[in-house]
Coordinates of N, CA, C and O in Angstrom, one line a residue:
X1 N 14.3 -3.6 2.2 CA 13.3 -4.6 2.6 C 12.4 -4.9 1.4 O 11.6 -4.0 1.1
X2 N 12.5 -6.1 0.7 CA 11.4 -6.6 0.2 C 10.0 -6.9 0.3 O 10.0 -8.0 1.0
X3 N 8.8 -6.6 0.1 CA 7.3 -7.0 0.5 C 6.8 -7.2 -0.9 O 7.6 -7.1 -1.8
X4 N 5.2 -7.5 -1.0 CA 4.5 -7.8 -2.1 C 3.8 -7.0 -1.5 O 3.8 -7.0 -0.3
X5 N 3.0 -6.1 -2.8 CA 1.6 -5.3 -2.7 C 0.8 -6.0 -3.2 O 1.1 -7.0 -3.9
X6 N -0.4 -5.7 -3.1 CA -2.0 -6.1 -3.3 C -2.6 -5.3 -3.5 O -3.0 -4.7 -2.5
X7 N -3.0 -4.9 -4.6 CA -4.3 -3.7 -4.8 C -6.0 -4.5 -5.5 O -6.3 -5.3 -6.4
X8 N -6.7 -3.7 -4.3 CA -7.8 -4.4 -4.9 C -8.6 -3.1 -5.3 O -8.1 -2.0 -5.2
X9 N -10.1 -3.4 -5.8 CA -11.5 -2.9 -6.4 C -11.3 -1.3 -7.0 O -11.3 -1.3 -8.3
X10 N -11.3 -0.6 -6.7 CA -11.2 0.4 -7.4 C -9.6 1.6 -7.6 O -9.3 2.6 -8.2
X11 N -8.7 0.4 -6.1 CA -7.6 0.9 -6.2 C -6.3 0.6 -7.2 O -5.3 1.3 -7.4
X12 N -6.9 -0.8 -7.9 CA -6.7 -1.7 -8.6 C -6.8 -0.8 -10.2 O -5.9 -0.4 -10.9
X13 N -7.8 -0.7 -10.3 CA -8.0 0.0 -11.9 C -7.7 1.0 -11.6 O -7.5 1.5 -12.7
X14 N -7.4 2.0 -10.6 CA -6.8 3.5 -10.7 C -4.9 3.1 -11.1 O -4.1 3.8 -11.7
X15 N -4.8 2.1 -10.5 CA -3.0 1.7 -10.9 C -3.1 1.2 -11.9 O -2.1 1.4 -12.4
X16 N -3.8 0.4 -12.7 CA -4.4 -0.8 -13.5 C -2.8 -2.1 -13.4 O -1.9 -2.2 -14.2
X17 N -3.2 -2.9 -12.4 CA -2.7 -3.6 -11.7 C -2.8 -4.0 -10.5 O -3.2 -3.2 -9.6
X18 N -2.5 -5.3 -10.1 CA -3.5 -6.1 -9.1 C -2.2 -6.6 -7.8 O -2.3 -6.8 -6.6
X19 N -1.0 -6.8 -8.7 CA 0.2 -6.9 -7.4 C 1.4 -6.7 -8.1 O 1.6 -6.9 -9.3
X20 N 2.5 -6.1 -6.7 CA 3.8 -6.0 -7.2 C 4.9 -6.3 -6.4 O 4.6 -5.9 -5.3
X21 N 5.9 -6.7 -6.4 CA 7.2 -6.8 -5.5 C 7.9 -4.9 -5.5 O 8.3 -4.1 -6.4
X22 N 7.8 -4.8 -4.2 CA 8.9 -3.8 -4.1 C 10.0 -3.9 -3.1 O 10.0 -4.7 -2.1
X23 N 10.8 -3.2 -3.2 CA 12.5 -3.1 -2.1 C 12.0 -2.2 -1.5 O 11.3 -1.5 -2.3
X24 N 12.0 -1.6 -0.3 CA 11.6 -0.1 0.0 C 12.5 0.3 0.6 O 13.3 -0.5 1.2
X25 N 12.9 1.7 0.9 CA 13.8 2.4 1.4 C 13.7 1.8 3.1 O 12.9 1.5 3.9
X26 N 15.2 1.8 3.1 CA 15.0 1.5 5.0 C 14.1 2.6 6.0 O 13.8 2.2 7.1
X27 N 13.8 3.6 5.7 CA 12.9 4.6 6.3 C 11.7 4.3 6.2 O 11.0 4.7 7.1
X28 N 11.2 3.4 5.2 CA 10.0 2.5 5.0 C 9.5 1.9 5.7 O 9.5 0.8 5.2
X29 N 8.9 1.8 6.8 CA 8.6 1.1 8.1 C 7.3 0.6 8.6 O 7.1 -0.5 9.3
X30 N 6.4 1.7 8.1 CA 5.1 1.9 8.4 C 3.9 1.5 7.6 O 4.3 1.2 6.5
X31 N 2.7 1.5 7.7 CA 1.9 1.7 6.6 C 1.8 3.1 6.2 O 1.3 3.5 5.1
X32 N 2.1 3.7 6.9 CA 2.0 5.3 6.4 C 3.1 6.1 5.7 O 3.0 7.1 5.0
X33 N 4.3 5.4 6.1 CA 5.5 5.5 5.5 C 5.2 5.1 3.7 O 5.4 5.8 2.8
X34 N 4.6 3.7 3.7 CA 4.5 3.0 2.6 C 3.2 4.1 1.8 O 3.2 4.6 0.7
X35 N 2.5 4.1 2.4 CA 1.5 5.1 1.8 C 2.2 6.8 1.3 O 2.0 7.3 0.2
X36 N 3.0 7.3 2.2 CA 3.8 8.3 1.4 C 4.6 7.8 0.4 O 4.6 8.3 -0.7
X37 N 5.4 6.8 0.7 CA 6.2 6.8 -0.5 C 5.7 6.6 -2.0 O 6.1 7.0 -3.1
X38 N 4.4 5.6 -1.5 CA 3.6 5.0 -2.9 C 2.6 6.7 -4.1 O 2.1 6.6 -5.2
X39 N 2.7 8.1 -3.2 CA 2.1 8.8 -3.5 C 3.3 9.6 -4.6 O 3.2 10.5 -5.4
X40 N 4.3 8.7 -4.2 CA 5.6 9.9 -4.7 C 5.4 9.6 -6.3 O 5.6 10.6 -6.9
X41 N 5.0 8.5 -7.2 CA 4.7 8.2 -8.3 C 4.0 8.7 -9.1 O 3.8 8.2 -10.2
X42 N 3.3 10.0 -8.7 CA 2.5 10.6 -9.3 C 1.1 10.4 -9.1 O 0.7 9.5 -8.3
X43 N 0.1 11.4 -9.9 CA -1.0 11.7 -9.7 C -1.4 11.2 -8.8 O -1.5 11.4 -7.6
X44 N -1.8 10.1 -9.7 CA -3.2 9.2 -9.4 C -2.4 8.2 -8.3 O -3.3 7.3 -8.1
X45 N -1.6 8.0 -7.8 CA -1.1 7.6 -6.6 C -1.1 8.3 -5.7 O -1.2 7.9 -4.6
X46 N -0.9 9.1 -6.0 CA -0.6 10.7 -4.9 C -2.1 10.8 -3.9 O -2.3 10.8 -2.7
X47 N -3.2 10.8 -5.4 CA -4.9 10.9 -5.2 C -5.2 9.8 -4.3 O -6.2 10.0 -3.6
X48 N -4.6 8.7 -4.1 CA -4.9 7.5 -3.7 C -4.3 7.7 -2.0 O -4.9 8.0 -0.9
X49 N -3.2 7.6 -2.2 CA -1.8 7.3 -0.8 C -1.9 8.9 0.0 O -1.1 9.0 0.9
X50 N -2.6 9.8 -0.3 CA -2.3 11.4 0.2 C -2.8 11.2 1.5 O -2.2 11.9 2.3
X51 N -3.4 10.6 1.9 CA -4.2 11.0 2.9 C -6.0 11.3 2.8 O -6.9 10.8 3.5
X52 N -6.2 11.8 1.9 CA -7.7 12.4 1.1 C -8.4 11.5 0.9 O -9.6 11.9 1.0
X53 N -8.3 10.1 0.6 CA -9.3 9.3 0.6 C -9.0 8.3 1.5 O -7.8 8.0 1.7
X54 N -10.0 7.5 2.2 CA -9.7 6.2 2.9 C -9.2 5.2 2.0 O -9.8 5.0 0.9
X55 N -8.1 4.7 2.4 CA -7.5 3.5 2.0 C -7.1 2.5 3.0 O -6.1 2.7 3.6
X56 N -8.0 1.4 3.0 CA -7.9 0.3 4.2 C -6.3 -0.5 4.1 O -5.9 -0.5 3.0
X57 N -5.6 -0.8 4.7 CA -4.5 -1.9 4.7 C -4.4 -3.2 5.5 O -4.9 -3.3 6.6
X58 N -3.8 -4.3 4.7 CA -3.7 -5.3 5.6 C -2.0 -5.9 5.7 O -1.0 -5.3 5.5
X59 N -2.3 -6.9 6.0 CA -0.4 -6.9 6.5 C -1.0 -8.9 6.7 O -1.8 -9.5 7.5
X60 N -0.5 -9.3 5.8 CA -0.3 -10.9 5.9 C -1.8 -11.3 6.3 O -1.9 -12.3 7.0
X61 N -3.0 -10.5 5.7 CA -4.3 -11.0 5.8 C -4.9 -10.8 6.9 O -5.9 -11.5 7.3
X62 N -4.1 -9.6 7.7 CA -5.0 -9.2 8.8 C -5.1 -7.7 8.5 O -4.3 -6.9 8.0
X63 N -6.8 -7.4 9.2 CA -6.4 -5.3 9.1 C -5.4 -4.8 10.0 O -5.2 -5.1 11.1
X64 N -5.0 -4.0 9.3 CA -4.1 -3.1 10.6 C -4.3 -1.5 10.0 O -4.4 -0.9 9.0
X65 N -4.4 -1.2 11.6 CA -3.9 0.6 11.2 C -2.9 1.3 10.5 O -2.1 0.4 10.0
X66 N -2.5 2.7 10.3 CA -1.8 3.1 9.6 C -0.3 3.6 10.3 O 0.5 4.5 10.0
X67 N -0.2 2.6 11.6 CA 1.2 2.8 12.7 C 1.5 1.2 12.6 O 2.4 0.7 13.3
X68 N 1.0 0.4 11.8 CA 1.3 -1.2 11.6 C 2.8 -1.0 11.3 O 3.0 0.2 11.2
X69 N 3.8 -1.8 11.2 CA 4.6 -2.3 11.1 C 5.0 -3.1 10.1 O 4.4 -4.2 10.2
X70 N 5.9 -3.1 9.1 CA 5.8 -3.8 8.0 C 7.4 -4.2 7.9 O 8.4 -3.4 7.8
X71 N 7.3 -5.7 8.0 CA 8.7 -6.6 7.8 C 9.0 -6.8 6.9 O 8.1 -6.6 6.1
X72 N 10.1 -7.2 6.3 CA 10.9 -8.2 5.3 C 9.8 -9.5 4.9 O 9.4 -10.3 5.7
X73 N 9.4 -9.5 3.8 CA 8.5 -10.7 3.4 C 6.9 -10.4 3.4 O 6.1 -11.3 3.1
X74 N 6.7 -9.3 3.8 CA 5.3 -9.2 4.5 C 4.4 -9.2 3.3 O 5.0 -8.7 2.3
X75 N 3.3 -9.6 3.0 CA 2.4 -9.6 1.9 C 1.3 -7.8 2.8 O 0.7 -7.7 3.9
X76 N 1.4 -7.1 1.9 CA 0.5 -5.7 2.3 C -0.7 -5.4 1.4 O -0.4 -4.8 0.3
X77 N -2.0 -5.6 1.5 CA -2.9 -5.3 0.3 C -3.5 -4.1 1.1 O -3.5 -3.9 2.3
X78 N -3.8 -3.3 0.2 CA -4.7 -2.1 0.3 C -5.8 -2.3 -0.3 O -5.8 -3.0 -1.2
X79 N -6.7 -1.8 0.1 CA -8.3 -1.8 -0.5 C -8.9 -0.9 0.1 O -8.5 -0.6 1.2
X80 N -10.1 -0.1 -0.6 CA -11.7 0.9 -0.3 C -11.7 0.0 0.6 O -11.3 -1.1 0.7
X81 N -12.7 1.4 2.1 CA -13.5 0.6 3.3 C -14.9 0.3 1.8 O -15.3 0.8 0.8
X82 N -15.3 -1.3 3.0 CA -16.6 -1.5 2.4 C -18.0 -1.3 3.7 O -19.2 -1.4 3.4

């Protein structure tokens, strides 16, 4: 499954990068799925996606929780609660 990420404000300069295309494993399904897999990259991903800090998600420019559902095509940004 194909999606675009979005990282914004401070999750942005901890990746130093602002978006990317990824394929994701068919087990990929979730925001929480996506948030584990994104921690598998090391540290400072790990520090981000673990669970340990709040990291908000959206799904095609709406918020959603971390049981959202994520399709083929889907635009997913992450960002700090403000």
């Amino acid at each position: 499954m194909h999606i675009k990420v979005l990282y914004f404000a401070r999750i942005k300069e901890a990746v130093n990068y602002s978006t990317e295309e990824i394929n994701l494993p068919d087990d990929v399904q979730t925001i929480t799925a996506l948030k584990n897999f994104l921690s598998l990259r090391g540290d400072t991903w790990a520090d981000l996606f673990n669970g340990k800090q709040t990291v908000r998600a959206a799904i095609n420019h709406e918020l959603v929780d971390n049981l959202a559902t994520i399709k083929a095509g889907d635009e997913v940004a992450f960002f700090p609660p403000v």
